[in-house]
PDB file of C-alpha atoms in Angstrom:
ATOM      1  CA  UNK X 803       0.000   0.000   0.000  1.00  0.00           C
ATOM      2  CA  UNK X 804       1.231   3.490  -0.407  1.00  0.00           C
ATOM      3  CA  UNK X 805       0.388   6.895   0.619  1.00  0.00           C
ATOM      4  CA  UNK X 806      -0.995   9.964  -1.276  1.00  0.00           C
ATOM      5  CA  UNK X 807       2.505  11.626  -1.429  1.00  0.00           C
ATOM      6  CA  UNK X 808       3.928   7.943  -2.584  1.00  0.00           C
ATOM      7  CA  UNK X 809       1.262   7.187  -5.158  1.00  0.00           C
ATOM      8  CA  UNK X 810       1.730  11.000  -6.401  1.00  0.00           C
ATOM      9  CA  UNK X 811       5.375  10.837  -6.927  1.00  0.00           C
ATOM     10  CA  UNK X 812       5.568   7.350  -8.754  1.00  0.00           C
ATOM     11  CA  UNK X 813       2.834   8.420 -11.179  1.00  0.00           C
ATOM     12  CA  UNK X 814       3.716  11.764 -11.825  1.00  0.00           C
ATOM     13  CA  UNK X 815       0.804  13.688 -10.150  1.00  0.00           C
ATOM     14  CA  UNK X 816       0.181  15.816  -7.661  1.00  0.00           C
ATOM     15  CA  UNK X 817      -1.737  15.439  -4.414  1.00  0.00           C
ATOM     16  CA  UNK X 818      -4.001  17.927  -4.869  1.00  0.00           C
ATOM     17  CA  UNK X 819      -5.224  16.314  -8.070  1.00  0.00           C
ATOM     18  CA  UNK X 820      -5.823  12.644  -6.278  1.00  0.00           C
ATOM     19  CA  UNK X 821      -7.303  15.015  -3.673  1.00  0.00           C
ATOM     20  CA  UNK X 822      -9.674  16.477  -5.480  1.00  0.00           C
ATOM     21  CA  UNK X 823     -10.479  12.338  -8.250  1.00  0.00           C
ATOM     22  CA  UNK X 824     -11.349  11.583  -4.297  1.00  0.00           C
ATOM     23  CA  UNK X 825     -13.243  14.323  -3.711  1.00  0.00           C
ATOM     24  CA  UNK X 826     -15.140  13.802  -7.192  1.00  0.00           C
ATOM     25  CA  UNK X 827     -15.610   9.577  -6.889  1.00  0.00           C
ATOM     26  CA  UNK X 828     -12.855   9.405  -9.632  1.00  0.00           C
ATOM     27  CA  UNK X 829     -10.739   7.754  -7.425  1.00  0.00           C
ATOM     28  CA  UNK X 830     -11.562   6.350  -3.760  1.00  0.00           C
ATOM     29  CA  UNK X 831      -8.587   5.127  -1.609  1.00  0.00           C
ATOM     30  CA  UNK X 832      -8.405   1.431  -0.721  1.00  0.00           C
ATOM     31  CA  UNK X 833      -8.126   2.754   2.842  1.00  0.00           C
ATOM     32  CA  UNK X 834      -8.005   5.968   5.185  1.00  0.00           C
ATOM     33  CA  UNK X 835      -6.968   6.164   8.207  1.00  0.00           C
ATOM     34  CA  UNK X 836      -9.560   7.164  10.813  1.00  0.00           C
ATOM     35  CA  UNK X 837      -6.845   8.512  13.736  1.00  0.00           C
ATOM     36  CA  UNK X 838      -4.963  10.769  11.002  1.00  0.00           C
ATOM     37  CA  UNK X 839      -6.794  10.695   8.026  1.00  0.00           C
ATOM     38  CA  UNK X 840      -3.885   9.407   5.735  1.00  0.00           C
ATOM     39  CA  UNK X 841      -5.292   8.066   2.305  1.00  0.00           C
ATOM     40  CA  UNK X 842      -4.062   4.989   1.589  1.00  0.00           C
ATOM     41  CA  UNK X 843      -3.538   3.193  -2.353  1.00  0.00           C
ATOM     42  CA  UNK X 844      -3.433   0.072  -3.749  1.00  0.00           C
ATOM     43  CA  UNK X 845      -2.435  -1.846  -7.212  1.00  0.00           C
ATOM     44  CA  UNK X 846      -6.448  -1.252  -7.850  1.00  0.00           C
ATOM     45  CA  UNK X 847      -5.768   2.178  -7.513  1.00  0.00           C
ATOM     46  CA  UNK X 848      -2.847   2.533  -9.459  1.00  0.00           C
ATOM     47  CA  UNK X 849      -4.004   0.797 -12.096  1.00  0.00           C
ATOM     48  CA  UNK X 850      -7.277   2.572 -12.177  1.00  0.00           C
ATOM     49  CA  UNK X 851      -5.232   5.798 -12.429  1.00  0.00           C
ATOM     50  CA  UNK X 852      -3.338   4.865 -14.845  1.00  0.00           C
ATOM     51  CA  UNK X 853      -6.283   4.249 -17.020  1.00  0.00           C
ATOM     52  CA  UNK X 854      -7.938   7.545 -15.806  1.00  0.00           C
ATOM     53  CA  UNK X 855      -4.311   9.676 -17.446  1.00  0.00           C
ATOM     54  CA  UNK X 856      -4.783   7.740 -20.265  1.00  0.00           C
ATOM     55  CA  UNK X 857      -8.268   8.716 -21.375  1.00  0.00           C
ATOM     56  CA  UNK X 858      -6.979  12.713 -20.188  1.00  0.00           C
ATOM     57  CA  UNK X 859      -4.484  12.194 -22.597  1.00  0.00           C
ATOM     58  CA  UNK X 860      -7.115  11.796 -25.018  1.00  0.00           C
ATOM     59  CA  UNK X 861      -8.424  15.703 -24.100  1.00  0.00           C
ATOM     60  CA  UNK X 862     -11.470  13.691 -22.152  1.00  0.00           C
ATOM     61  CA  UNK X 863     -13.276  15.651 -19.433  1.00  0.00           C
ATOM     62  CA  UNK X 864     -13.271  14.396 -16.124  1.00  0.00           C
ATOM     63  CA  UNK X 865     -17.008  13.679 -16.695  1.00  0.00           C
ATOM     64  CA  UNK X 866     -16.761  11.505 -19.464  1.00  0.00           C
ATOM     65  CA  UNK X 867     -13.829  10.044 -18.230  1.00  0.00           C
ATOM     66  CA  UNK X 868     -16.162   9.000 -14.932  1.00  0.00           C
ATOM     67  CA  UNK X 869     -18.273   7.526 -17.173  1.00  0.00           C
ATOM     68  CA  UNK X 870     -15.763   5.575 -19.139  1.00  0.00           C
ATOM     69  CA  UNK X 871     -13.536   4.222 -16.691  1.00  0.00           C
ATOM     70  CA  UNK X 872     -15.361   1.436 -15.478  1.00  0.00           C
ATOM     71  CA  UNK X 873     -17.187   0.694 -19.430  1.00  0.00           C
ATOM     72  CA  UNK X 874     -16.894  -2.712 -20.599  1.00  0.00           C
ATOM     73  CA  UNK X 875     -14.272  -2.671 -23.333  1.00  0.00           C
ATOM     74  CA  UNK X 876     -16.755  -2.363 -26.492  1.00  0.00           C
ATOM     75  CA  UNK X 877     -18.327   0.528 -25.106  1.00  0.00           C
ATOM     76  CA  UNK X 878     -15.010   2.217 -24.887  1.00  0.00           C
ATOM     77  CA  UNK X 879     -13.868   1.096 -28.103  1.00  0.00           C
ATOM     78  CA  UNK X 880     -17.217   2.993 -29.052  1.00  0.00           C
ATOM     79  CA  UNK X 881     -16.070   5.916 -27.531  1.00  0.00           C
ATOM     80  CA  UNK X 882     -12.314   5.770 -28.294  1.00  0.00           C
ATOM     81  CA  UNK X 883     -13.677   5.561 -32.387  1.00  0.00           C
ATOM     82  CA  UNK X 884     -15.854   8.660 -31.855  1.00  0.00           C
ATOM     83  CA  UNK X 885     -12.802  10.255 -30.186  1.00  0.00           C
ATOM     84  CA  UNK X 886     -10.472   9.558 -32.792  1.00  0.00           C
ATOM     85  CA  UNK X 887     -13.222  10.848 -35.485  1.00  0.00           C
ATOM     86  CA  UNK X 888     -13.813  14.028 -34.257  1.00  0.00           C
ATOM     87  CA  UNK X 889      -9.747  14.159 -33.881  1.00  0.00           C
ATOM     88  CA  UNK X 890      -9.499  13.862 -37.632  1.00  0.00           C
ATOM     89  CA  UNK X 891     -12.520  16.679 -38.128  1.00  0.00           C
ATOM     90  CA  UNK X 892     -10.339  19.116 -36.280  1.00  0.00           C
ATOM     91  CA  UNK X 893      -7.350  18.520 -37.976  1.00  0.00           C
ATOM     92  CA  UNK X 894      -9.224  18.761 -41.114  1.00  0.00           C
ATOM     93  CA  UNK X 895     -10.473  21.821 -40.064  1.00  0.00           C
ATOM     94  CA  UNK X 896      -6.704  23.203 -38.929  1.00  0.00           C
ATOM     95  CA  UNK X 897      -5.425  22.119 -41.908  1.00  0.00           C
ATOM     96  CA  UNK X 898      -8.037  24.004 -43.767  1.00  0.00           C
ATOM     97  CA  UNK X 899      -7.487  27.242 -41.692  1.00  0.00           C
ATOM     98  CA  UNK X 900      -3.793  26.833 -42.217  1.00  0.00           C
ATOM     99  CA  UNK X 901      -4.127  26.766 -46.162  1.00  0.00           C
ATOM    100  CA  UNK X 902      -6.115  29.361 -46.183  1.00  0.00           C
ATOM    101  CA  UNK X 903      -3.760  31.507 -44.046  1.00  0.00           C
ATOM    102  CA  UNK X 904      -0.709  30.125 -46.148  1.00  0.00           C
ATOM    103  CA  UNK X 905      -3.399  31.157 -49.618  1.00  0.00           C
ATOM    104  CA  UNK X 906      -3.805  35.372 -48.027  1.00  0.00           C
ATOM    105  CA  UNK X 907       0.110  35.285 -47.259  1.00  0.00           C
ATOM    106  CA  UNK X 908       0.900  34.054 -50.827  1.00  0.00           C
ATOM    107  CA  UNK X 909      -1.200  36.105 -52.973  1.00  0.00           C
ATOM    108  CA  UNK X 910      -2.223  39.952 -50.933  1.00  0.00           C
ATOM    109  CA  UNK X 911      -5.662  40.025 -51.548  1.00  0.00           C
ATOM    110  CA  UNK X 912      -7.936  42.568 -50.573  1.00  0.00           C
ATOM    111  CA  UNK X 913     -10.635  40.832 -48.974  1.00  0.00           C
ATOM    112  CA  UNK X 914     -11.666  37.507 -46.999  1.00  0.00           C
ATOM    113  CA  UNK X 915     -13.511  35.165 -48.698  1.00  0.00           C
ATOM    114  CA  UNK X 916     -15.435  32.590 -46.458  1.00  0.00           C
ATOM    115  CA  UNK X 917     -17.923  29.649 -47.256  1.00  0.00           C
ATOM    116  CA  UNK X 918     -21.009  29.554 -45.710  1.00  0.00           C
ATOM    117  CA  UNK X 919     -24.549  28.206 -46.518  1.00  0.00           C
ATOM    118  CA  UNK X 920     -27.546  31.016 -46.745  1.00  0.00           C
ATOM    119  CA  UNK X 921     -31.210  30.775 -47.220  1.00  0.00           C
ATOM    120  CA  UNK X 922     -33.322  30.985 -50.126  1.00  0.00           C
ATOM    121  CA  UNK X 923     -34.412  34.851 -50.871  1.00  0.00           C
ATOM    122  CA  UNK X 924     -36.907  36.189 -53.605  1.00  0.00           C
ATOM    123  CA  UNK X 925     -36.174  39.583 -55.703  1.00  0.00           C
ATOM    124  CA  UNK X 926     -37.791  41.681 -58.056  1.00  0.00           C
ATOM    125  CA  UNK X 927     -35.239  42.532 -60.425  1.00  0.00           C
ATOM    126  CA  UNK X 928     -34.799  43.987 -63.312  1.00  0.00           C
ATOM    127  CA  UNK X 929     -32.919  42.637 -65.956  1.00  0.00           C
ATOM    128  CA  UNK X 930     -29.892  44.069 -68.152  1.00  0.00           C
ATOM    129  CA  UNK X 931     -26.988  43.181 -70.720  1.00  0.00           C
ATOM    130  CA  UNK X 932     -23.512  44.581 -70.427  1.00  0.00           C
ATOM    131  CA  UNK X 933     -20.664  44.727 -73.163  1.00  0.00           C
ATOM    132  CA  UNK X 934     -18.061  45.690 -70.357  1.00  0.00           C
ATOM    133  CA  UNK X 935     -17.034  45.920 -66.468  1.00  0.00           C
ATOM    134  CA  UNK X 936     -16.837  49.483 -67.046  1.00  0.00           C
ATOM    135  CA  UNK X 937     -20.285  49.674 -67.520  1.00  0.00           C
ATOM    136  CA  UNK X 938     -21.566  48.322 -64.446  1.00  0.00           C
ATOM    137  CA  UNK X 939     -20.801  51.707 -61.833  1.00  0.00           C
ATOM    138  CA  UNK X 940     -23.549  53.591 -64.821  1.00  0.00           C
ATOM    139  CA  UNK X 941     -25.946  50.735 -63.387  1.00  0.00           C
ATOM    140  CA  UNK X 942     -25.164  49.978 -59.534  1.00  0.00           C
ATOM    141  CA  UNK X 943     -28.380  50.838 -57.428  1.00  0.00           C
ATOM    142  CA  UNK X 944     -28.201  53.030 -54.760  1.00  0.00           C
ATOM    143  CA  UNK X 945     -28.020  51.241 -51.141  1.00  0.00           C
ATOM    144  CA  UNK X 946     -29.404  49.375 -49.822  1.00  0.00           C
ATOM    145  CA  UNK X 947     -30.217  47.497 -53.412  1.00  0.00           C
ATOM    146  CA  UNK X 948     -28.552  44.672 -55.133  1.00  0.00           C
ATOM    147  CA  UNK X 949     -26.645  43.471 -58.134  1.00  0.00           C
ATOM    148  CA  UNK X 950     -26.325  40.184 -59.812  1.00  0.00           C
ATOM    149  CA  UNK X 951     -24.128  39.116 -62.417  1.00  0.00           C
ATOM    150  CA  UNK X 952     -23.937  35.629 -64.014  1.00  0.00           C
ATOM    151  CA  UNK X 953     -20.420  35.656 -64.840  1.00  0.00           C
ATOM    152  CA  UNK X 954     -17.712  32.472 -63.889  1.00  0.00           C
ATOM    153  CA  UNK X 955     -15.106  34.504 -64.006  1.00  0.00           C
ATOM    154  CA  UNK X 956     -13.519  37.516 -65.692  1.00  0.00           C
ATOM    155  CA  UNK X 957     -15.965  38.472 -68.531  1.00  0.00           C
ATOM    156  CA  UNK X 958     -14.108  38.391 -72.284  1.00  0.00           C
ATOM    157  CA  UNK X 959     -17.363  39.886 -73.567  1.00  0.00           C
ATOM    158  CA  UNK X 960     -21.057  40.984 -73.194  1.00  0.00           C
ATOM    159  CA  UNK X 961     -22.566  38.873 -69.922  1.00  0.00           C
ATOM    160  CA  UNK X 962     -26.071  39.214 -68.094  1.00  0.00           C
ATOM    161  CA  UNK X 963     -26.680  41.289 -64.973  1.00  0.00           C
ATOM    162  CA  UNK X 964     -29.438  42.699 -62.786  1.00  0.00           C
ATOM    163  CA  UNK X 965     -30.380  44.761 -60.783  1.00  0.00           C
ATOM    164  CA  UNK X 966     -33.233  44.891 -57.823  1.00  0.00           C
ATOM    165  CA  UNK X 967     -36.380  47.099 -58.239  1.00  0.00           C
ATOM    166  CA  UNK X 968     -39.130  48.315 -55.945  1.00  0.00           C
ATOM    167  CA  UNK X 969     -41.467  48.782 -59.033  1.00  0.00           C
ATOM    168  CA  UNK X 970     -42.592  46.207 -62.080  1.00  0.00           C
ATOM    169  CA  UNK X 971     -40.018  43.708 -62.991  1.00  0.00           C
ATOM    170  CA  UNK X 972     -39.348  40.108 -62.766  1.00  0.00           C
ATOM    171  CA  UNK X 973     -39.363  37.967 -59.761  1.00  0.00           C
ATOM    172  CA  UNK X 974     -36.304  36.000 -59.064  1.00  0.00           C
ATOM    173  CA  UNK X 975     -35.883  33.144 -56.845  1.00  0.00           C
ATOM    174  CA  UNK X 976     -32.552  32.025 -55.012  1.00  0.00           C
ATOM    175  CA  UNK X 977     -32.419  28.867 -53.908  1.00  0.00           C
ATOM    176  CA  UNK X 978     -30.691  28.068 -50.247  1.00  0.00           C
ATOM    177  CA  UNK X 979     -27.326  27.604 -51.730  1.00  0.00           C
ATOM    178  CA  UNK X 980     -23.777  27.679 -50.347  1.00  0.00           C
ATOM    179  CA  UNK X 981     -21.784  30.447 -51.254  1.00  0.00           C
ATOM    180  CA  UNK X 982     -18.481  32.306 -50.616  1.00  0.00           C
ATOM    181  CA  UNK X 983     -19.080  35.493 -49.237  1.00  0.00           C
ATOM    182  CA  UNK X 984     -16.628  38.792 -49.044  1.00  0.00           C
ATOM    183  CA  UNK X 985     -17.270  42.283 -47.377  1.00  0.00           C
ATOM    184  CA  UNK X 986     -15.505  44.744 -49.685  1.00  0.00           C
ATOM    185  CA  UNK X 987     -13.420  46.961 -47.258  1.00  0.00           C
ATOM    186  CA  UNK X 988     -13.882  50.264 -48.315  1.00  0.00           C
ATOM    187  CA  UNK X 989     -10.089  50.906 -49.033  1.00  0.00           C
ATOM    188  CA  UNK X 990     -10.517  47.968 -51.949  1.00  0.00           C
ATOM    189  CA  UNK X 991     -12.537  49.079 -54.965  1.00  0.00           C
ATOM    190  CA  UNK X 992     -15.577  46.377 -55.711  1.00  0.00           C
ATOM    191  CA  UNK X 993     -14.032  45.547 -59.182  1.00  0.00           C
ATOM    192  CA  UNK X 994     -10.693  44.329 -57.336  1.00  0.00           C
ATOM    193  CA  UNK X 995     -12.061  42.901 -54.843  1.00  0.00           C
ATOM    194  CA  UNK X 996     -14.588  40.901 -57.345  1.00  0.00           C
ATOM    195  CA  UNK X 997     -11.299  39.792 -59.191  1.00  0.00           C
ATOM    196  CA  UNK X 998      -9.695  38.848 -56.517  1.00  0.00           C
ATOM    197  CA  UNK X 999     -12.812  37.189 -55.201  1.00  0.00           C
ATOM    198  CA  UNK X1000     -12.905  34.808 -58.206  1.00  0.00           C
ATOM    199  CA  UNK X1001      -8.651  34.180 -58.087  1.00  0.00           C
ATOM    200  CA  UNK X1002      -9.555  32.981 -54.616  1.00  0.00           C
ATOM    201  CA  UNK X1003     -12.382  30.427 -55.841  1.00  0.00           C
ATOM    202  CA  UNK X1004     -10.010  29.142 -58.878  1.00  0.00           C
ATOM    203  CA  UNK X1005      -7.438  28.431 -56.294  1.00  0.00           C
ATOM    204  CA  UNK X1006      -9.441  26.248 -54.049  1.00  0.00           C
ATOM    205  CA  UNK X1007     -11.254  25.155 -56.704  1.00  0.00           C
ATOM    206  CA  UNK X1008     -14.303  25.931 -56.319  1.00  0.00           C
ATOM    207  CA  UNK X1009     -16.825  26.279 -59.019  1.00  0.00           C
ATOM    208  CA  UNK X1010     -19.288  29.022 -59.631  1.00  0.00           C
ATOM    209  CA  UNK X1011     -22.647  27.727 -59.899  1.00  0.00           C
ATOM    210  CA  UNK X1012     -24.674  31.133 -59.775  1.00  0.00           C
ATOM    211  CA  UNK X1013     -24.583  34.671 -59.757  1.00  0.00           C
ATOM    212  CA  UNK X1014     -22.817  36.563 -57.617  1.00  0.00           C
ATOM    213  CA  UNK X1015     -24.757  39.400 -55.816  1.00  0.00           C
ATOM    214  CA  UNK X1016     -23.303  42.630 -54.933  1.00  0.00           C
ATOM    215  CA  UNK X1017     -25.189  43.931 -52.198  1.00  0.00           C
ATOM    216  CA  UNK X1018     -24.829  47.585 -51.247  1.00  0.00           C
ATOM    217  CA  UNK X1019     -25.602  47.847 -47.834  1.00  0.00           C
ATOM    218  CA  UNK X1020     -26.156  51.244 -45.709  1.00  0.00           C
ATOM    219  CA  UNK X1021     -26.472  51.421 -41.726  1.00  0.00           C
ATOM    220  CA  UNK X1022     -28.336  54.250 -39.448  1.00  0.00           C
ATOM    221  CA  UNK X1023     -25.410  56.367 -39.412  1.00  0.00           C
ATOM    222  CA  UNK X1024     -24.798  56.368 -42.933  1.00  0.00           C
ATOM    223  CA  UNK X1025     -21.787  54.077 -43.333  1.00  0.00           C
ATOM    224  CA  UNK X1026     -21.743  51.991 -46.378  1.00  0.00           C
ATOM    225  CA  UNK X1027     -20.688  48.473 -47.576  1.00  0.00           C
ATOM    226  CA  UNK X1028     -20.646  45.953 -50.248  1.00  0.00           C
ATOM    227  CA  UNK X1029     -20.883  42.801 -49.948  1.00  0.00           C
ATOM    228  CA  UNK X1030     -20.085  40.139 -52.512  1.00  0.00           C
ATOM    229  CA  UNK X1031     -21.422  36.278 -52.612  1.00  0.00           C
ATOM    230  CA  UNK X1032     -21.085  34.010 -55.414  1.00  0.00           C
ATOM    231  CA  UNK X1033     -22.728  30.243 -55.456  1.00  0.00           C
ATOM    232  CA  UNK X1034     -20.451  27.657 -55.600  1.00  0.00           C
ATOM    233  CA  UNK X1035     -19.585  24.008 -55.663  1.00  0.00           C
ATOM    234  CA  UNK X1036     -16.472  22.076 -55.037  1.00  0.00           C
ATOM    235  CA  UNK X1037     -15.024  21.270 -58.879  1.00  0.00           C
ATOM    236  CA  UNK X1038     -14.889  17.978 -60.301  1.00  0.00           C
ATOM    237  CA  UNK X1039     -11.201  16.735 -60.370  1.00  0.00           C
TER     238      UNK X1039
END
């Protein structure tokens, strides 16, 4: 048998944390002593410690690990499988972050594109044809309207456009979709950010399945902003 201090020092713990697994149920002494109180430790006890570090390695709460500890072992081969998956989502997820990071440092870009999913919408629009970029500032509504353009990437000639209307025009339906979305800073001019919008999505191939609406947005104190989302889907190899 050994004491706290004992069982502390050849496992590499500290008193205070056996203190507080007895405290908790984690871990119940074989033994204390009723004259001084001394907690007293057994093989059980070290090997049910040993087991309880093992599963903290694993980034387990103390609650879970309570309710793993004693599990038969296909339960916790259950649990050690669900572990290990969600392990591999957040490295995917790192990883993702990381080459995205890596993607801004490598080519300055003036915005931050991000994916996200969005609800369906419905607008009345009315529709236009363009010859050039150049023409689009002549048509840009006033905020807080929108813009859509059905182009996949930079235009090489006349492409269709829109623009919302609060009087007659044509209803338009957008599905729930996923998108990338950008907010156009307003040091960055909408036409660089749009190009560097669509550099972004050829680089992470990503294809554009839909327009992309420029939204012109206006708060109560006047301050303006532009947001850009285009509809995408992950491109076939």
């Amino acid at each position: 048998m050994w004491r706290i201090g004992q069982l502390a020092r050849m496992v590499g713990v500290s008193e205070r944390t056996l203190r507080h697994y007895d405290k908790i149920g984690l871990l119940v002494p074989a033994a204390v002593d009723r004259t001084n109180g001394y907690r007293w430790y057994g093989v059980a006890e070290l090997s049910r410690l040993e087991r309880i570090r093992g599963l903290r390695h694993l980034g387990l709460p103390l609650r879970r690990i309570a309710d793993l500890v004693d599990a038969p072992e296909p339960q916790l081969r259950q649990a050690l499988t669900e572990i290990v998956a969600n392990i591999r989502r957040d490295i995917a997820t790192l990883t993702a972050t990381a080459a995205h990071a890596e993607d801004h440092l490598a080519v300055p870009m003036s915005i931050l594109p991000q994916r996200t999913a969005v609800d369906s919408r419905q607008l009345r629009v009315r529709r236009i044809r363009l010859d050039h970029p150049g023409e689009l500032a002549a048509v840009c509504p006033a905020p807080p309207a929108t813009l859509l353009t059905w182009l996949r990437g930079q235009p090489t000639g006349g492409f269709a456009a829109a623009v919302t209307t609060d009087g007659a025009g044509e209803q338009l339906s957008l599905p729930a979709r996923t998108v990338v979305r950008a907010v156009v800073p307003p040091s960055a001019g909408v036409v660089r950010a749009g190009q560097d919008l669509f550099g972004w999505l050829h680089r992470h191939r990503l294809a554009v399945t839909g327009p992309t609406v420029e939204e012109h947005l206006i708060d109560a104190d006047g301050a303006h902003a532009t947001v850009l989302e285009v509809t995408v889907n992950p491109r076939r190899p």
